[in-house]
Short mmCIF file of C-alpha atoms in Angstrom, two decimals:
data_model
loop_
_atom_site.label_atom_id
_atom_site.label_comp_id
_atom_site.label_asym_id
_atom_site.label_seq_id
_atom_site.Cartn_x
_atom_site.Cartn_y
_atom_site.Cartn_z
CA UNK I 1 121.80 136.72 89.81
CA UNK I 2 122.24 133.18 91.18
CA UNK I 3 122.19 134.57 94.73
CA UNK I 4 120.03 133.70 97.72
CA UNK I 5 119.21 135.89 100.71
CA UNK I 6 118.91 133.54 103.69
CA UNK I 7 117.18 134.65 106.90
CA UNK I 8 117.77 132.53 110.01
CA UNK I 9 115.20 132.12 112.77
CA UNK I 10 117.45 134.27 114.98
CA UNK I 11 117.00 137.16 112.58
CA UNK I 12 120.52 136.98 111.20
CA UNK I 13 120.89 136.97 107.44
CA UNK I 14 123.48 135.92 104.91
CA UNK I 15 123.89 135.58 101.15
CA UNK I 16 124.90 132.52 99.15
CA UNK I 17 125.64 132.19 95.43
CA UNK I 18 125.82 129.17 93.12
CA UNK I 19 125.67 128.39 89.41
CA UNK I 20 122.78 125.98 90.03
CA UNK I 21 120.16 126.31 92.77
CA UNK I 22 117.88 123.42 93.76
CA UNK I 23 114.51 124.36 95.25
CA UNK I 24 113.61 121.49 97.59
CA UNK I 25 111.43 123.12 100.24
CA UNK I 26 108.98 120.24 100.48
CA UNK I 27 105.22 120.37 100.77
CA UNK I 28 102.50 120.76 103.34
CA UNK I 29 98.87 119.60 103.33
CA UNK I 30 96.50 121.71 101.27
CA UNK I 31 94.14 123.48 103.67
CA UNK I 32 90.95 124.91 102.18
CA UNK I 33 90.29 128.35 103.65
CA UNK I 34 86.69 127.43 104.43
CA UNK I 35 87.76 124.63 106.78
CA UNK I 36 88.68 125.45 110.39
CA UNK I 37 91.41 122.94 111.20
CA UNK I 38 91.95 122.49 114.93
CA UNK I 39 94.45 119.63 114.91
CA UNK I 40 92.20 117.54 117.17
CA UNK I 41 88.82 116.93 115.54
CA UNK I 42 89.34 118.49 112.11
CA UNK I 43 92.68 117.21 110.89
CA UNK I 44 95.17 117.49 108.06
CA UNK I 45 97.33 114.54 107.07
CA UNK I 46 100.19 116.06 109.11
CA UNK I 47 97.98 116.52 112.18
CA UNK I 48 97.26 112.78 112.23
CA UNK I 49 100.92 112.06 112.97
CA UNK I 50 100.56 113.74 116.37
CA UNK I 51 97.12 112.38 117.21
CA UNK I 52 97.05 111.10 120.80
CA UNK I 53 93.62 109.42 120.69
CA UNK I 54 91.81 106.93 118.45
CA UNK I 55 88.47 108.10 117.06
CA UNK I 56 85.77 105.46 116.87
CA UNK I 57 84.52 107.03 113.61
CA UNK I 58 86.34 109.07 110.99
CA UNK I 59 85.41 110.86 107.76
CA UNK I 60 88.25 110.99 105.23
CA UNK I 61 87.82 113.71 102.61
CA UNK I 62 89.75 112.74 99.49
CA UNK I 63 90.44 109.29 98.04
CA UNK I 64 93.99 109.92 96.87
CA UNK I 65 96.98 107.90 98.02
CA UNK I 66 97.37 109.58 101.42
CA UNK I 67 93.65 109.56 102.18
CA UNK I 68 93.23 105.87 101.33
CA UNK I 69 96.38 104.93 103.23
CA UNK I 70 95.04 106.55 106.39
CA UNK I 71 91.56 105.13 105.76
CA UNK I 72 92.96 101.59 105.62
CA UNK I 73 95.10 102.15 108.74
CA UNK I 74 92.26 103.49 110.88
CA UNK I 75 89.85 100.81 109.59
CA UNK I 76 92.36 98.11 110.57
CA UNK I 77 92.32 99.59 114.09
CA UNK I 78 88.56 99.16 114.29
CA UNK I 79 87.57 102.72 113.42
CA UNK I 80 84.41 103.18 111.35
CA UNK I 81 85.66 105.07 108.28
CA UNK I 82 83.69 106.94 105.63
CA UNK I 83 85.59 108.13 102.54
CA UNK I 84 84.15 111.05 100.59
CA UNK I 85 85.48 111.61 97.05
CA UNK I 86 84.15 113.96 94.37
CA UNK I 87 85.41 111.69 91.59
CA UNK I 88 83.82 108.39 90.59
CA UNK I 89 86.60 106.13 91.85
CA UNK I 90 89.66 106.17 94.04
CA UNK I 91 93.28 106.14 92.86
CA UNK I 92 92.46 106.74 89.21
CA UNK I 93 96.05 106.14 88.09
CA UNK I 94 96.01 102.54 89.40
CA UNK I 95 94.80 99.47 87.56
CA UNK I 96 91.03 99.12 87.91
CA UNK I 97 91.21 95.42 88.87
CA UNK I 98 93.56 96.22 91.74
CA UNK I 99 91.27 99.01 92.89
CA UNK I 100 88.25 96.69 92.80
CA UNK I 101 90.11 94.20 95.01
CA UNK I 102 91.21 97.00 97.35
CA UNK I 103 87.68 98.36 97.72
CA UNK I 104 86.36 94.86 98.40
CA UNK I 105 88.91 94.43 101.19
CA UNK I 106 88.22 97.87 102.67
CA UNK I 107 84.47 97.26 102.64
CA UNK I 108 85.18 94.06 104.59
CA UNK I 109 86.71 96.42 107.17
CA UNK I 110 83.41 98.40 107.17
CA UNK I 111 84.78 101.32 105.16
CA UNK I 112 81.95 103.25 103.46
CA UNK I 113 82.65 105.04 100.16
CA UNK I 114 80.75 108.12 99.04
CA UNK I 115 81.79 108.78 95.44
CA UNK I 116 80.50 111.67 93.29
CA UNK I 117 80.04 113.66 96.48
CA UNK I 118 81.44 117.07 97.34
CA UNK I 119 82.00 118.42 100.85
CA UNK I 120 80.49 121.86 101.35
CA UNK I 121 81.21 122.37 105.06
CA UNK I 122 82.67 120.72 108.13
CA UNK I 123 81.78 121.72 111.67
CA UNK I 124 82.45 120.58 115.20
CA UNK I 125 79.31 119.75 117.12
CA UNK I 126 79.43 118.67 120.75
CA UNK I 127 82.26 116.19 121.13
CA UNK I 128 82.31 115.29 117.43
CA UNK I 129 82.00 116.65 113.91
CA UNK I 130 79.43 116.87 111.13
CA UNK I 131 80.41 116.81 107.45
CA UNK I 132 77.97 118.49 105.04
CA UNK I 133 77.75 117.19 101.45
CA UNK I 134 76.43 119.04 98.41
CA UNK I 135 73.78 116.33 98.03
CA UNK I 136 72.31 117.37 101.38
CA UNK I 137 73.65 114.38 103.31
CA UNK I 138 75.14 114.89 106.77
CA UNK I 139 77.84 112.56 108.11
CA UNK I 140 78.49 112.65 111.87
CA UNK I 141 81.84 111.33 113.09
CA UNK I 142 84.31 111.73 115.93
CA UNK I 143 86.82 113.38 113.59
CA UNK I 144 87.40 114.49 110.01
CA UNK I 145 90.63 114.03 108.07
CA UNK I 146 91.11 116.34 105.10
CA UNK I 147 93.41 114.76 102.52
CA UNK I 148 92.90 116.78 99.36
CA UNK I 149 96.49 116.93 98.19
CA UNK I 150 99.63 118.74 99.22
CA UNK I 151 100.93 122.20 98.43
CA UNK I 152 104.48 123.29 97.66
CA UNK I 153 105.97 125.37 100.48
CA UNK I 154 107.13 128.07 98.07
CA UNK I 155 105.01 131.02 99.19
CA UNK I 156 107.81 132.70 101.21
CA UNK I 157 110.58 132.38 98.60
CA UNK I 158 109.99 135.64 96.66
CA UNK I 159 110.08 133.65 93.45
CA UNK I 160 109.37 136.73 91.35
CA UNK I 161 112.87 138.01 92.13
CA UNK I 162 114.22 135.05 90.15
CA UNK I 163 111.69 135.40 87.36
CA UNK I 164 109.78 132.35 88.57
CA UNK I 165 106.15 131.82 89.48
CA UNK I 166 104.13 129.17 91.24
CA UNK I 167 100.57 128.04 90.67
CA UNK I 168 97.84 127.98 93.31
CA UNK I 169 99.26 124.71 94.69
CA UNK I 170 102.75 126.15 95.13
CA UNK I 171 104.24 124.28 92.16
CA UNK I 172 106.94 126.12 90.23
CA UNK I 173 106.24 126.49 86.54
CA UNK I 174 108.67 124.72 84.20
CA UNK I 175 110.20 126.78 81.42
CA UNK I 176 109.96 125.16 77.97
CA UNK I 177 113.56 126.13 77.14
CA UNK I 178 114.81 123.82 79.89
CA UNK I 179 116.41 126.51 82.08
CA UNK I 180 114.04 125.61 84.91
CA UNK I 181 112.79 122.09 85.48
CA UNK I 182 111.50 119.98 88.33
CA UNK I 183 112.05 116.40 89.39
CA UNK I 184 108.42 115.70 88.53
CA UNK I 185 108.89 116.65 84.89
CA UNK I 186 112.55 116.25 83.91
CA UNK I 187 115.54 114.17 84.88
CA UNK I 188 119.12 115.05 83.97
CA UNK I 189 121.94 112.56 83.90
CA UNK I 190 125.58 113.33 84.65
CA UNK I 191 126.11 114.75 81.15
CA UNK I 192 123.25 117.23 81.81
CA UNK I 193 121.15 115.87 78.97
CA UNK I 194 117.42 115.86 79.51
CA UNK I 195 115.72 112.49 79.50
CA UNK I 196 112.17 112.88 78.24
CA UNK I 197 110.29 110.76 80.71
CA UNK I 198 108.72 111.61 83.98
CA UNK I 199 110.84 110.61 86.97
CA UNK I 200 108.05 110.03 89.45
CA UNK I 201 105.11 108.83 87.39
CA UNK I 202 104.10 109.00 83.74
CA UNK I 203 100.37 109.52 83.75
CA UNK I 204 98.29 108.17 80.91
CA UNK I 205 96.47 111.47 80.46
CA UNK I 206 99.81 113.00 79.39
CA UNK I 207 100.03 110.52 76.57
CA UNK I 208 102.88 108.64 78.19
CA UNK I 209 103.32 105.00 79.04
CA UNK I 210 103.71 104.45 82.78
CA UNK I 211 106.91 102.47 83.36
CA UNK I 212 108.04 103.66 86.78
CA UNK I 213 107.32 101.57 89.87
CA UNK I 214 104.65 102.73 92.29
CA UNK I 215 104.05 101.52 95.82
CA UNK I 216 101.75 102.68 98.58
CA UNK I 217 101.34 102.00 102.29
CA UNK I 218 97.93 100.40 102.08
CA UNK I 219 96.85 97.28 103.91
CA UNK I 220 96.99 95.14 101.82
CA UNK I 221 99.79 96.83 99.94
CA UNK I 222 99.61 97.82 96.28
CA UNK I 223 102.65 97.88 94.02
CA UNK I 224 102.65 98.48 90.28
CA UNK I 225 105.09 98.87 87.40
CA UNK I 226 104.48 99.18 83.67
CA UNK I 227 101.26 99.77 81.77
CA UNK I 228 97.86 99.54 83.31
CA UNK I 229 95.56 97.02 81.64
CA UNK I 230 93.40 99.87 80.29
CA UNK I 231 96.46 101.60 78.82
CA UNK I 232 97.66 98.45 77.10
CA UNK I 233 94.27 97.80 75.56
CA UNK I 234 94.02 101.39 74.37
CA UNK I 235 97.26 101.06 72.39
CA UNK I 236 96.11 97.64 71.12
CA UNK I 237 98.59 95.49 73.02
CA UNK I 238 97.76 91.84 73.61
CA UNK I 239 97.13 92.02 77.35
CA UNK I 240 96.96 88.98 79.62
CA UNK I 241 96.11 89.20 83.32
CA UNK I 242 97.50 86.27 85.33
CA UNK I 243 96.26 85.62 88.85
CA UNK I 244 97.86 83.76 91.74
CA UNK I 245 97.62 80.02 91.32
CA UNK I 246 97.60 80.08 87.52
#
């Protein structure tokens, strides 16, 4: 127990033991098995970092933080961007008034939003791509960026040997007795007591009140802290929304 078998790239192995073991293997982009990523025309969010050309048109699949960040960056560079999202709005955990202002700005940059749409297939055709939607629409573009979340890089850890398991996104399950916890769900101070708020973000659908700061890399940038307007109204707070100049 409390022992790791470590295999180096050279093939050499060693063992290490500790009373506490932190699993911090990071994440990688989620890659649907039905999508043939080639790193050039059909891209993940990691592939974009090594892109050596600027597409004149781009389809972004997924309107989460990473997808919208890249959509705003490419649009600012003059790329014609289409965002496809199966939900009814982008960045659902952000204040709706901020999102309205963000969408207004992005539309000024000629970004097209396709909400309530699901991608069924992506293919390369000639020197570009075609994205197929469940509604029957086809969206041609120079490239497609898939940004449908990230997956924990836990699949090679043999978690079962430690009595642990991960879900289909590579996230390690948290034990209710507190013997296993993650930074996303628990925070321990120096006395090892568990503080009962979420370190990264307290989402309203968990019944919590979001108090942690949030910032993205959008253009224009979006930073938030505290309750959303909708959350405050739901718990019957007296909510006032000041604007610049008032």
